[in-house]
C-alpha cells in the first residue's frame, strides 16, 4: 500500500550508491568518450565539467529536494508542493514530463543494454579473437539489423530490470546497487590500470586533457550541456523519485556534489580505459555506436588476454546500464503503485512489458522498419530527440523556475539546511543562471542559429 507508507533508503550510503548508479551508465562509458572525441578532447571535457558543476549540480540539488519534500512519485510530489505553496496544478506537468520521458528513454536504453549483454557472451565465447575491422563492423551491423536477436537481448535486459524493480526499494534497488556499484568501480579501476600499462596512456591523457579549442563551437557546447543532463540523470523523474525515498537527515547539497563528482570521475576513467587502447592499436573512432561496439572488439581480439578484458569491459557496461535502467523504470512504477489500483509487482510487469513493446519498434527501426521515419528521424532518433532535446531541458528549466521563483525561500532553506553562504550561491544559480543557460541552449537546439 504505497499511499500509506512511502519507502525509504536504509542508509545514506545506499542512497548515494543508487543515485550514482543511476547517473553512471551508458552515457558515461558509451557516449562520453565519443562525444569527447567529436568535440576535440580536452576542450569538450573542460566545457562538460563546467556544465556539470555550474548547472547540473545545482539542478541535482533542486530535483532531489523536490522529491524529498513531496515523498511521492514525481507527479504527485509536484502536485503536492505546488498546492502547499498556493501555486497552480499545472506545475505537475514537470512530474508528468519526467514520468513519460523516463518511460520513453527506458524503451530504447534497454535496446543498447541488450547489445551490451550480447557482447558479453560474444567476448566470453571468444567471438572477438582475431576479428578484423571489416568483420567487427559487419558483426555489429548484422546484430542490430536482425529482426529477432536484438529483441531477445532487449527482453533479457528488460527482464533483469523488472526483476530488480519489482522487489522494491530496499529489497530490489538497494540490494542491487550496493553490490553492483562497488563491483563496477573495481572493474573500472582494473581496466584503467590495464590500459595504462599496455596501451598508449600518455596519448590518452593528452587527448582528454589538452584542449584543442579549434574544435569548440556552439554546437559542441550544446552537446556538452545535453550530455551533462543525460549523464546526471536530470529532469526525467529518476532523481526526483530517488529523492522521495530520502530521509530528512541526509544533506542534499553534499550528496549532489558527491554524485556529480563520482559521475564525472567515471566518465573520465572510462576515457582513460578506452583511449589508450584506441591509440595503441591505431584505431579510428567511427560513428557514435561504433566506438565501444565496433572498435574495441578489434583491440580485444588482438591483445593477449583479450577475451578476459573484453568480457570484463562489456560486463562493466552492462552493470552500469542496469543500475541506470532501474532508475528509469522507477518513476512510472512509483506513479502506478501510488494510484493504489495495482500493487508494485503488477505495476512493474505492466510498465516493463509496455516499455519492451515500445522499445521493440526502435530496435526494428535499425532493420525491417528502417524505412520508417518520424519527422525525418529514425524511430530511436526521434525518441532520443524528444526526450534529450525537448523534455529534459524544458523540465529542467521549469524545475529551476519553480524553485527559484514560486516556492518560498524559507521553505527551501528549511528543506536543504545548507550553510548560509552555500545556500546563497546555489539559490543564485537556480534563480538566474540555470534557467537562462537552459533557455539559450534550448532555443539553439530547437531553432538552430
Ligand atoms: N545517466 C544515465 C547514463 O548516463 C542515463 C539516465 C538518464 C538514467 C536519465 C536515468 C535518467 O547512462
CSV table of C-alpha atoms and ligand atoms in Angstrom, one decimal, residues 22-28 105 109 229-234 236 238 263 324 327-328 392, ligand 1:
chain,number,residue,atom,x,y,z
A,22,UNK,CA,21.5,6.0,-11.9
A,23,UNK,CA,24.0,8.6,-13.1
A,24,UNK,CA,26.7,6.3,-14.2
A,25,UNK,CA,25.6,4.4,-17.2
A,26,UNK,CA,25.8,4.0,-21.0
A,27,UNK,CA,26.0,7.8,-21.0
A,28,UNK,CA,29.5,7.7,-19.3
A,105,UNK,CA,14.1,6.6,-22.5
A,109,UNK,CA,18.0,2.4,-23.4
A,229,UNK,CA,22.0,16.5,-18.2
A,230,UNK,CA,21.7,12.9,-19.5
A,231,UNK,CA,24.7,11.8,-17.6
A,232,UNK,CA,23.5,13.2,-14.3
A,233,UNK,CA,20.0,11.6,-14.9
A,234,UNK,CA,18.5,15.0,-14.6
A,236,UNK,CA,13.5,12.6,-16.1
A,238,UNK,CA,14.6,9.4,-11.7
A,263,UNK,CA,29.7,10.6,-12.3
A,324,UNK,CA,20.6,3.2,-14.6
A,327,UNK,CA,16.1,4.3,-12.1
A,328,UNK,CA,14.4,4.8,-15.5
A,392,UNK,CA,14.8,17.2,-20.4
B,1,LIG,N1,22.5,8.8,-16.5
B,1,LIG,C1,22.3,7.6,-17.3
B,1,LIG,C2,23.5,7.4,-18.1
B,1,LIG,O1,24.4,8.2,-18.1
B,1,LIG,C3,21.0,7.7,-18.1
B,1,LIG,C4,19.8,8.2,-17.4
B,1,LIG,C5,19.3,9.4,-17.8
B,1,LIG,C6,19.3,7.5,-16.3
B,1,LIG,C7,18.1,9.9,-17.1
B,1,LIG,C8,18.2,8.0,-15.7
B,1,LIG,C9,17.6,9.2,-16.1
B,1,LIG,O2,23.6,6.4,-18.8
